[in-house]
XYZ file of C-alpha atoms in Angstrom:
532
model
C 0.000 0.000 0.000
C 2.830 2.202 0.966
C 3.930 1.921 -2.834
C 1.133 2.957 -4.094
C 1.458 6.463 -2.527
C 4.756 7.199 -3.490
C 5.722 9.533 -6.488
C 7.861 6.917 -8.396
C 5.083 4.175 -8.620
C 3.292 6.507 -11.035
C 6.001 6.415 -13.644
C 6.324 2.169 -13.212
C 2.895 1.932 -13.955
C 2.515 4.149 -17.146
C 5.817 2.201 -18.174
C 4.156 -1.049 -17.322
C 0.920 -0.510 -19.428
C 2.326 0.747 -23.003
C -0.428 -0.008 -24.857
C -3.511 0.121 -22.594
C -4.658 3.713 -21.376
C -7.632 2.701 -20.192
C -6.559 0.021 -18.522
C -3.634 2.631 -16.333
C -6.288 5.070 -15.925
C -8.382 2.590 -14.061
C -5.349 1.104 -12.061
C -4.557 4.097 -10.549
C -7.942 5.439 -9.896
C -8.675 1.885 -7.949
C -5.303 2.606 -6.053
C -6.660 6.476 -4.778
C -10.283 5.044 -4.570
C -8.666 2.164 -2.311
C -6.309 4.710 -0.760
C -7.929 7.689 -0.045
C -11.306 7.864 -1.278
C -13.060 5.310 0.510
C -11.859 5.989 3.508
C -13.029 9.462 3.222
C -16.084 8.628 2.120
C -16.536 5.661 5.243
C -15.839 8.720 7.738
C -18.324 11.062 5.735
C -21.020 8.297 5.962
C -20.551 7.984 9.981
C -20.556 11.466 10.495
C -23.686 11.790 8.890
C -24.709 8.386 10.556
C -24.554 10.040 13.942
C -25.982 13.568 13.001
C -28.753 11.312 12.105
C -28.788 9.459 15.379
C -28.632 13.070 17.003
C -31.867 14.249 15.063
C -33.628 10.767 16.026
C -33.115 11.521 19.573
C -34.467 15.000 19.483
C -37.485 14.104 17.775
C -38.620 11.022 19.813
C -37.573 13.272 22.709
C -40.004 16.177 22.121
C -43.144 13.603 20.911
C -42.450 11.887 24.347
C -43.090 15.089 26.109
C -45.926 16.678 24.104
C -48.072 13.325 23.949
C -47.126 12.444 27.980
C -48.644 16.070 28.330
C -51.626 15.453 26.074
C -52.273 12.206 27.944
C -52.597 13.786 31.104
C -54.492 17.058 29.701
C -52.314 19.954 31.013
C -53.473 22.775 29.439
C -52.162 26.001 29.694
C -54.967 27.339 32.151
C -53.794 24.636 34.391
C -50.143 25.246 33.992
C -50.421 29.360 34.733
C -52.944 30.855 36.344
C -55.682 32.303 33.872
C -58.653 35.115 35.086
C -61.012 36.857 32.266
C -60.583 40.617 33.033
C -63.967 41.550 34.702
C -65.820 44.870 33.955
C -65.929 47.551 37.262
C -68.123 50.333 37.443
C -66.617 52.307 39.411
C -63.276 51.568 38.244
C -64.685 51.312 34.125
C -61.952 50.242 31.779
C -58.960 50.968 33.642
C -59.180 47.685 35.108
C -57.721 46.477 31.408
C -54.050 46.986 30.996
C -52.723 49.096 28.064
C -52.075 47.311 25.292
C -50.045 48.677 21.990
C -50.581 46.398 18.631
C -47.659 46.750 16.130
C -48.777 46.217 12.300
C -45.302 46.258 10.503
C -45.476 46.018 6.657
C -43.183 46.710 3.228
C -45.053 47.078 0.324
C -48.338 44.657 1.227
C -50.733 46.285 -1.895
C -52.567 42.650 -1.449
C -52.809 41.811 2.329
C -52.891 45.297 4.280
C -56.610 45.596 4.299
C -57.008 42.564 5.750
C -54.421 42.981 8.401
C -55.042 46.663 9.728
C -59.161 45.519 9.636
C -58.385 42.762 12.012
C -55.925 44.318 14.039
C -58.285 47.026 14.571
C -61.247 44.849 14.866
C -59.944 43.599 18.453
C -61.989 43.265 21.015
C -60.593 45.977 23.833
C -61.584 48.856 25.369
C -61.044 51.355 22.832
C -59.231 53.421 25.115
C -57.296 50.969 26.487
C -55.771 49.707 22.932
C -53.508 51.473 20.573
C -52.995 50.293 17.050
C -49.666 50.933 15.575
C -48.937 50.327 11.441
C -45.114 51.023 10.523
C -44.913 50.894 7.236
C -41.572 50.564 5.619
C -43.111 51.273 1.921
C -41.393 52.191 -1.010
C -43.674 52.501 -3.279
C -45.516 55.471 -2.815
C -48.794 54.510 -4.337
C -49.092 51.706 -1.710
C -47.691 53.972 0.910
C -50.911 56.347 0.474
C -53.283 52.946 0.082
C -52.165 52.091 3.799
C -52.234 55.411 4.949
C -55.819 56.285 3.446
C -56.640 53.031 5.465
C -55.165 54.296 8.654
C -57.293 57.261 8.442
C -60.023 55.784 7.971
C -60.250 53.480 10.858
C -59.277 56.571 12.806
C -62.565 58.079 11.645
C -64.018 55.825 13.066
C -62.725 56.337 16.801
C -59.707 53.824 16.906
C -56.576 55.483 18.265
C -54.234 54.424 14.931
C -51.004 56.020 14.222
C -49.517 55.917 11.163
C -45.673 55.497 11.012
C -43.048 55.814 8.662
C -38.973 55.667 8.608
C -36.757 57.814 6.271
C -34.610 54.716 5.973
C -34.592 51.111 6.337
C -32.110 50.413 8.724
C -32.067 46.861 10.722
C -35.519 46.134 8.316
C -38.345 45.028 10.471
C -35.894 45.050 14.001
C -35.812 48.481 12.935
C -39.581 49.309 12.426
C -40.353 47.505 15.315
C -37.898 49.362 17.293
C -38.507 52.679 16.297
C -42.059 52.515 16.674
C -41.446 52.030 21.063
C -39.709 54.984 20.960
C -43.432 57.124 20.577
C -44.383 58.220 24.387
C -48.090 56.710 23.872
C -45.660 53.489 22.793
C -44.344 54.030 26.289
C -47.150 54.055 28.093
C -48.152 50.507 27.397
C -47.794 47.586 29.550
C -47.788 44.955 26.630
C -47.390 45.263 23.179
C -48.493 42.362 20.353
C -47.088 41.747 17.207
C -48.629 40.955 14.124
C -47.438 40.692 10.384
C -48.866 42.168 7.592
C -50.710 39.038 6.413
C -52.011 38.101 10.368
C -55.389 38.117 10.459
C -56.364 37.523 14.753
C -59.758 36.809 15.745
C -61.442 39.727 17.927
C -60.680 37.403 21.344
C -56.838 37.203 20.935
C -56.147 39.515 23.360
C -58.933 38.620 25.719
C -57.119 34.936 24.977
C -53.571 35.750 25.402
C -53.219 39.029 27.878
C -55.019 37.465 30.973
C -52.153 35.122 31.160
C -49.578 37.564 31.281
C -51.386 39.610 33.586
C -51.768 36.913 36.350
C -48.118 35.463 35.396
C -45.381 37.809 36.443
C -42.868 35.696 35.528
C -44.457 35.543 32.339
C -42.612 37.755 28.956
C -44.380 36.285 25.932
C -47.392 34.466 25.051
C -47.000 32.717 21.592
C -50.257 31.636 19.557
C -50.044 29.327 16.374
C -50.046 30.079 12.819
C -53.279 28.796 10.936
C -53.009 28.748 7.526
C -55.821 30.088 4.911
C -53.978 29.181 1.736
C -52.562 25.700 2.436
C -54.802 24.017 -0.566
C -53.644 26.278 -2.931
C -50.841 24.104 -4.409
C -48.605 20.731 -3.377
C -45.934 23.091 -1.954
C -47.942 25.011 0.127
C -49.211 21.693 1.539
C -45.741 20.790 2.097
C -45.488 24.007 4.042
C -47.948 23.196 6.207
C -46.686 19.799 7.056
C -43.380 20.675 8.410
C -45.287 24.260 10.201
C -47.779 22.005 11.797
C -44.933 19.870 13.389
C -42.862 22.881 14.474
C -46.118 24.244 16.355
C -47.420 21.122 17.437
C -44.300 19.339 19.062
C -41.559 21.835 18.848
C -42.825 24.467 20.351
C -44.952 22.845 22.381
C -42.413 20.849 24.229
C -40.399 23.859 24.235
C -43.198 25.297 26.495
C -43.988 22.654 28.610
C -39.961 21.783 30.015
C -38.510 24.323 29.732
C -40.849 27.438 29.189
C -39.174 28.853 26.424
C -39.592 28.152 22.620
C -38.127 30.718 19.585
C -40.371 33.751 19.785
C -42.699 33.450 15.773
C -41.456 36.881 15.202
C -46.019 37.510 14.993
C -49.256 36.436 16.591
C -47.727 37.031 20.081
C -48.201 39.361 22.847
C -44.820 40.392 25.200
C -44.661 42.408 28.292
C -42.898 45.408 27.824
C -40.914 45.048 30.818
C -39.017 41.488 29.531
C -38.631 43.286 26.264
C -36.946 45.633 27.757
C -34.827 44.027 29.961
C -33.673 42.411 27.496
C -31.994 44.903 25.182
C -35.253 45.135 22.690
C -35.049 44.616 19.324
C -31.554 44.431 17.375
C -31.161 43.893 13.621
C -27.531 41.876 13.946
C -29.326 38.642 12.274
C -31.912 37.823 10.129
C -33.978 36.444 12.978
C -34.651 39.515 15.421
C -38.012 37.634 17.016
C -35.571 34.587 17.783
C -32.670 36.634 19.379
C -35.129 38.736 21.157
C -36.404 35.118 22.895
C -32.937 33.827 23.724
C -31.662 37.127 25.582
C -35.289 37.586 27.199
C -34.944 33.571 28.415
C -31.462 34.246 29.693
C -32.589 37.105 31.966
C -34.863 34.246 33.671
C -38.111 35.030 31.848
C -40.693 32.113 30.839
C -42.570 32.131 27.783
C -46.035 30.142 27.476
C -47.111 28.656 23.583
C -51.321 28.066 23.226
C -51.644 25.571 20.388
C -55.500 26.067 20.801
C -55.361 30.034 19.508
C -54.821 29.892 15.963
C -54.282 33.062 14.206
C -54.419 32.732 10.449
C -52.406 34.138 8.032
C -50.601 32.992 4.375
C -48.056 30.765 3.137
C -45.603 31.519 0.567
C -47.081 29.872 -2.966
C -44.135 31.022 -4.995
C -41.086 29.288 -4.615
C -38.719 32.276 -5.489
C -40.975 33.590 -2.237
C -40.119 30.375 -0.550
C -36.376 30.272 -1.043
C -35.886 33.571 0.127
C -37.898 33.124 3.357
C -35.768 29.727 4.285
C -32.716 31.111 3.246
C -33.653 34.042 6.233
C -34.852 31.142 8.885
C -31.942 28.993 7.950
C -28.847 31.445 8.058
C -30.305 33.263 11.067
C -30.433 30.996 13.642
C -26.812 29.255 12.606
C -25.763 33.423 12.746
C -27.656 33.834 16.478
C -25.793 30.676 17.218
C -22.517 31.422 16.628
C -22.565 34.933 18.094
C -24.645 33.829 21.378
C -22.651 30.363 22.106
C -20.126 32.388 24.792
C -23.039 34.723 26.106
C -25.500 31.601 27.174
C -22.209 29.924 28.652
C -21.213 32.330 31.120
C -25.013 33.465 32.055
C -25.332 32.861 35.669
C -29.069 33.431 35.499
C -29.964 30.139 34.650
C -29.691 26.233 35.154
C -27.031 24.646 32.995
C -29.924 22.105 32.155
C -32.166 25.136 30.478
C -27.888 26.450 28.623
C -27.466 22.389 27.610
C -31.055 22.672 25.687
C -30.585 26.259 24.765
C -27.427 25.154 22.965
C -27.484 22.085 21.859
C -31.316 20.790 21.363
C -32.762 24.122 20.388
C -29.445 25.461 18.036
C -27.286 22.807 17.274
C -29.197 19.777 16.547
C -32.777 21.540 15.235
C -31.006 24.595 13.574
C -28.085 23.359 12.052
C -28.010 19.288 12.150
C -31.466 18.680 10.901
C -30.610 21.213 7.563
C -26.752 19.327 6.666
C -28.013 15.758 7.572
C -30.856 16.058 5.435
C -28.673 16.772 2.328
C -25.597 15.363 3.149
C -26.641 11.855 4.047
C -30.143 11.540 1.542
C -28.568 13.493 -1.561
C -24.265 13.063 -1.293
C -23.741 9.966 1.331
C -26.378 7.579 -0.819
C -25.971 8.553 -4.132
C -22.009 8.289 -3.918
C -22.366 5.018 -2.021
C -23.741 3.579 -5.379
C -20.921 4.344 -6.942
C -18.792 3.742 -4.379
C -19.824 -0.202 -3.229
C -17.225 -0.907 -1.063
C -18.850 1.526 1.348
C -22.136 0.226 3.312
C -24.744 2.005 5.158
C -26.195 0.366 7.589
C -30.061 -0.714 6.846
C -31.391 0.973 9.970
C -29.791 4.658 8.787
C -31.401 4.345 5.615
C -34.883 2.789 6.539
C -35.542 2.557 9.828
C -34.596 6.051 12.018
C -35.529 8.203 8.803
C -38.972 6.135 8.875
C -39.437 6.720 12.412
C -38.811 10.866 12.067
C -40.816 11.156 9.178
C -43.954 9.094 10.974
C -42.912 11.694 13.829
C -43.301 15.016 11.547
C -46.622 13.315 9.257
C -48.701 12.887 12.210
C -48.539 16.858 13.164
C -50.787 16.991 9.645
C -53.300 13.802 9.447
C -55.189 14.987 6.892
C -51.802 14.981 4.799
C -50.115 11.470 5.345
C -50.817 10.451 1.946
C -48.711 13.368 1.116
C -45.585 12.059 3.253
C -43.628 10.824 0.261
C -43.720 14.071 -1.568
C -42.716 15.778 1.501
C -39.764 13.771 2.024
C -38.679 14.500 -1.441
C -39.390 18.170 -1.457
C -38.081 18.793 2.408
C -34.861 16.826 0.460
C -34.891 19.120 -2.239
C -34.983 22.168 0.282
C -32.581 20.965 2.366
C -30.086 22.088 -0.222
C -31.019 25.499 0.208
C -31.123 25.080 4.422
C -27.665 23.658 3.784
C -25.986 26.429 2.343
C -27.835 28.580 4.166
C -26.856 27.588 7.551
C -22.905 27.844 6.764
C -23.319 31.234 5.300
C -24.491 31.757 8.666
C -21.916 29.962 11.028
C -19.414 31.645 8.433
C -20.771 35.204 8.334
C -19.723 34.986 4.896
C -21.320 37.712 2.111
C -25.237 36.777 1.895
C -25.638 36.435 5.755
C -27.689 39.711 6.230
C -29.969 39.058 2.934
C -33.406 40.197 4.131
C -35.976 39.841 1.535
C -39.877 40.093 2.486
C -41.438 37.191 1.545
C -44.072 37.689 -1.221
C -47.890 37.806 -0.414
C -50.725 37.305 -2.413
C -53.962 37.769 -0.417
C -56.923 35.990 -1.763
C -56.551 32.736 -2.744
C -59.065 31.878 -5.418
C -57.663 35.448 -7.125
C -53.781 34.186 -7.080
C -55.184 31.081 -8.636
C -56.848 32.773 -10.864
C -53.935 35.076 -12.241
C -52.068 31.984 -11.778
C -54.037 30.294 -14.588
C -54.007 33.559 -17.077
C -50.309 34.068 -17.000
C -48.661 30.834 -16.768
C -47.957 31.190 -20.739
C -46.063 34.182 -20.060
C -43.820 33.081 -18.493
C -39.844 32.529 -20.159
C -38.095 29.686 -19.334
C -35.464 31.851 -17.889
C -37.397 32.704 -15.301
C -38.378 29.117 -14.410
C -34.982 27.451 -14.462
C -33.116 26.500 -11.301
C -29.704 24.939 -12.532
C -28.077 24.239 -9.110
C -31.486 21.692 -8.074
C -31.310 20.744 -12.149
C -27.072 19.766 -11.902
C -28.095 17.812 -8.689
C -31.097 16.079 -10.292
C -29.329 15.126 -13.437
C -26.149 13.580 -11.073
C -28.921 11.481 -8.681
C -30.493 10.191 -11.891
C -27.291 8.966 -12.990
C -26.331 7.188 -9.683
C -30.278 5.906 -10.113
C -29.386 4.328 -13.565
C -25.986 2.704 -12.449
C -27.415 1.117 -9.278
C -29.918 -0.068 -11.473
C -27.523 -2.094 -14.211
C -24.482 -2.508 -11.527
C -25.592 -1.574 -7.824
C -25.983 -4.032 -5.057
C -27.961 -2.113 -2.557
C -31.369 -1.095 -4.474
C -31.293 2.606 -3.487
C -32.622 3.410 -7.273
C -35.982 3.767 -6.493
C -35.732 6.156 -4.012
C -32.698 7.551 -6.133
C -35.163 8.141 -9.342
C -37.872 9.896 -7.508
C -35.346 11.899 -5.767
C -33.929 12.957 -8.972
C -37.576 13.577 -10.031
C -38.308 15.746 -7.497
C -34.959 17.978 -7.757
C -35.673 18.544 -11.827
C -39.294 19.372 -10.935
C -38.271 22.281 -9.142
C -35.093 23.252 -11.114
C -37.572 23.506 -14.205
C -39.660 25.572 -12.010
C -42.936 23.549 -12.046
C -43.526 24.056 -7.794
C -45.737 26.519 -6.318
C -47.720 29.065 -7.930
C -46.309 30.889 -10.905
C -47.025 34.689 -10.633
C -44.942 36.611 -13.426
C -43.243 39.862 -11.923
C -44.257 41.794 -14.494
């Protein structure tokens, strides 16, 4: 073997072989493969083997906890005391705490109707609830639209401000920021967040503030996302599967061990006081409602999640729309993790039990494990294992754990289980993206700060019915995706040689794989809405 790596056998063996230069080619690439390559590739596999191992754990971890909780029916109003605020006479509506609702938005022509009507739809005192829109427009024409809409509602008798920045510094941080600094801002005692395409029924704060009122050690109350646009196409279904299982059982157990769960960024209500405390809002990563949550947790305060108040809003039905937004959840948190890692170590505030989770359940193996392992191992590890035979992955990391955490995430969506083959393949195909995304973060390299609002299309049926009228339109330039096509094209191959050559049978799942990657590289996912 030792001969083999030296610089003279090279020489000897073109010497050897005059005639055949084929047959020195694929000498010497069986001596690297031998040498170097499959032993490379043997340590890649384990790697992955155990990331895998890591994610199985976490996931069988958090079902544990949310069905032992469900099985025993501890609800939040048995977890933290709960009291419906109680008219006085003499007192009137002072007995209800001040309450400031923050409408941020950037350019929503489709969806700010609907969100300004329901924030201001709310069932409050009126004088006890002040309705906030920041809107970080550019476009002038939709800047008066939103404004024309703020003054109307203020016709009407609800205490709206309109608010607008000269600039767009630190994005929606920024907005969100800014628009505290107001003295009426100041004067409330909680303030709720909700993006431009929320749409809360009248009882969420009658729902939510109760809880923080009769909680002091209480900072945020988080509601769940309910989606009004999940049928319109097989991604946005897809969407909804892997939301339904974040709500459902991440942030769920999150809540029930260890009272703290990353803050939605909308749909919840925070004190002002643990906002506060904890430095507000700073733009340093893409994921200001998630580092908010982490530095409010480390000055001791305890957030609550209510699965059972749904607040609906929309899903992303475009997949340029899509891309960005995971891109933003998938660098941020690997950025948050990075620059928090020494801050949550030396906090003295709390138990090294609530740091362990903090750092390496709710960051390391959710943020950044779950994105690489999907790729690596399902799209590099198995595909280059066909080629590569002398390498072996063990049956139960290719059937049995992934079975077992895909069961785990289908079950959060019932209605969709028939679907859980075509989310596998798509969460594959997006895993890619995650990938890259979450070492751009760790990194800090160029694209870490990219903050692009994710595109909404308000109604429905009327997206689906532009979507019909302008699919011709549209140039194949626009459609093509050549990284997810280059990726396709290589799986297909390793499909077709396992087929002829392979011993292991991966091609089926290799061909569908390969499938779903040139689907989306040729742009037939999602909804296709021309920009133009």
């Amino acid at each position: 073997m030792e001969k083999f790596l030296t610089v003279e056998f090279i020489p000897e063996l073109f010497v050897g072989l005059h005639d055949d230069i084929a047959g020195k080619i694929l000498l010497l690439w069986g001596q690297i493969k031998v040498s170097l390559v499959v032993p490379f590739i043997i340590i890649f596999m384990y790697i992955n083997l155990v990331m895998s191992i890591m994610l199985f754990m976490e996931k069988v971890y958090m079902a544990t906890v949310v069905a032992i909780n469900k099985l025993f029916g501890r609800k939040p109003e048995k977890r933290y005391k709960w009291e419906p605020f109680e008219n006085d006479i003499e007192l009137g509506s002072s007995v209800y705490p001040l309450v400031l609702v923050q409408v941020p938005m950037f350019n929503e022509r489709e969806v700010y109707q609907l969100s300004i009507g329901a924030a201001c739809g709310l069932s409050w005192p009126s004088d006890r609830i002040v309705i906030q829109v920041l809107d970080d427009s550019t476009d002038p024409v939709i800047k008066g639209l939103v404004q024309k809409e703020c003054e109307s509602w203020k016709s009407k008798g609800v205490d709206i401000h309109y608010q607008v920045r000269d600039n767009r510094k630190g994005y929606k941080a920024g907005a969100l920021k800014e628009g505290l600094k107001h003295q009426y801002a100041k004067q409330c005692e909680y303030v709720v967040i909700f993006d431009a395409d929320f749409q809360p029924e009248p009882d969420f704060l009658t729902q939510t503030i109760p809880f923080l009122h009769h909680n002091a050690e209480l900072g945020l109350v988080q509601a769940r996302w309910k989606f009004v646009n999940s049928n319109d196409c097989l991604m946005t279904r897809m969407q909804e599967m892997s939301l339904d299982y974040h709500f459902k059982v991440e942030q769920e157990s999150g809540s029930i061990m260890y009272a703290f769960f990353g803050f939605n960024g909308t749909a919840g209500v925070w004190r002002m006081a643990a906002l506060d405390e904890a430095g507000g809002w700073k733009d340093r990563t893409t994921v200001e409602d998630m580092d908010l949550a982490v530095r409010a947790s480390l000055k001791g305060w305890k957030f609550l999640y209510i699965g059972s108040l749904m607040v609906k809003n929309e899903l992303p039905s475009v997949f340029k729309a899509y891309r960005f937004q995971q891109h933003r959840w998938s660098c941020g948190p690997a950025n948050l993790f990075r620059k928090m890692f020494f801050e949550v170590m030396r906090n003295k505030r709390v138990t090294w039990w609530k740091k362990l989770y903090l750092l390496y359940s709710f960051f390391f193996v959710r943020k950044i494990v779950a994105h690489i392992v999907t790729f690596t191992l399902y799209c590099v590890v198995i595909p280059v294992t066909v080629m590569i035979p002398e390498v072996m992955i063990p049956r139960w990391g290719t059937i049995y754990i992934p079975t077992i955490i895909t069961l785990l995430n289908a079950v959060g969506t019932p209605r969709s289980f028939y679907l859980v083959v075509n989310w596998v393949l798509f969460e594959n195909v997006m895993s890619l993206h995650r990938t890259k995304a979450t070492f751009i973060g760790l990194f800090e390299t160029q694209r870490v700060n990219e903050w692009v609002v994710t595109e909404k299309l308000g109604d429905a049926s009327k997206a689906n019915a532009a979507t019909q009228q302008t699919r011709s339109r549209f140039k194949i330039g626009e459609r093509i995706l050549m990284l997810e096509l280059c990726i396709g094209f290589a799986i297909f191959g390793c499909a077709c040689y396992d087929f002829a050559y392979g011993k292991y049978h991966y091609y089926v799942f290799l061909y569908l794989q390969a499938i779903a990657f040139i689907t989306v590289g040729c742009g037939y996912v999602g909804t296709q809405v021309p920009n133009s």
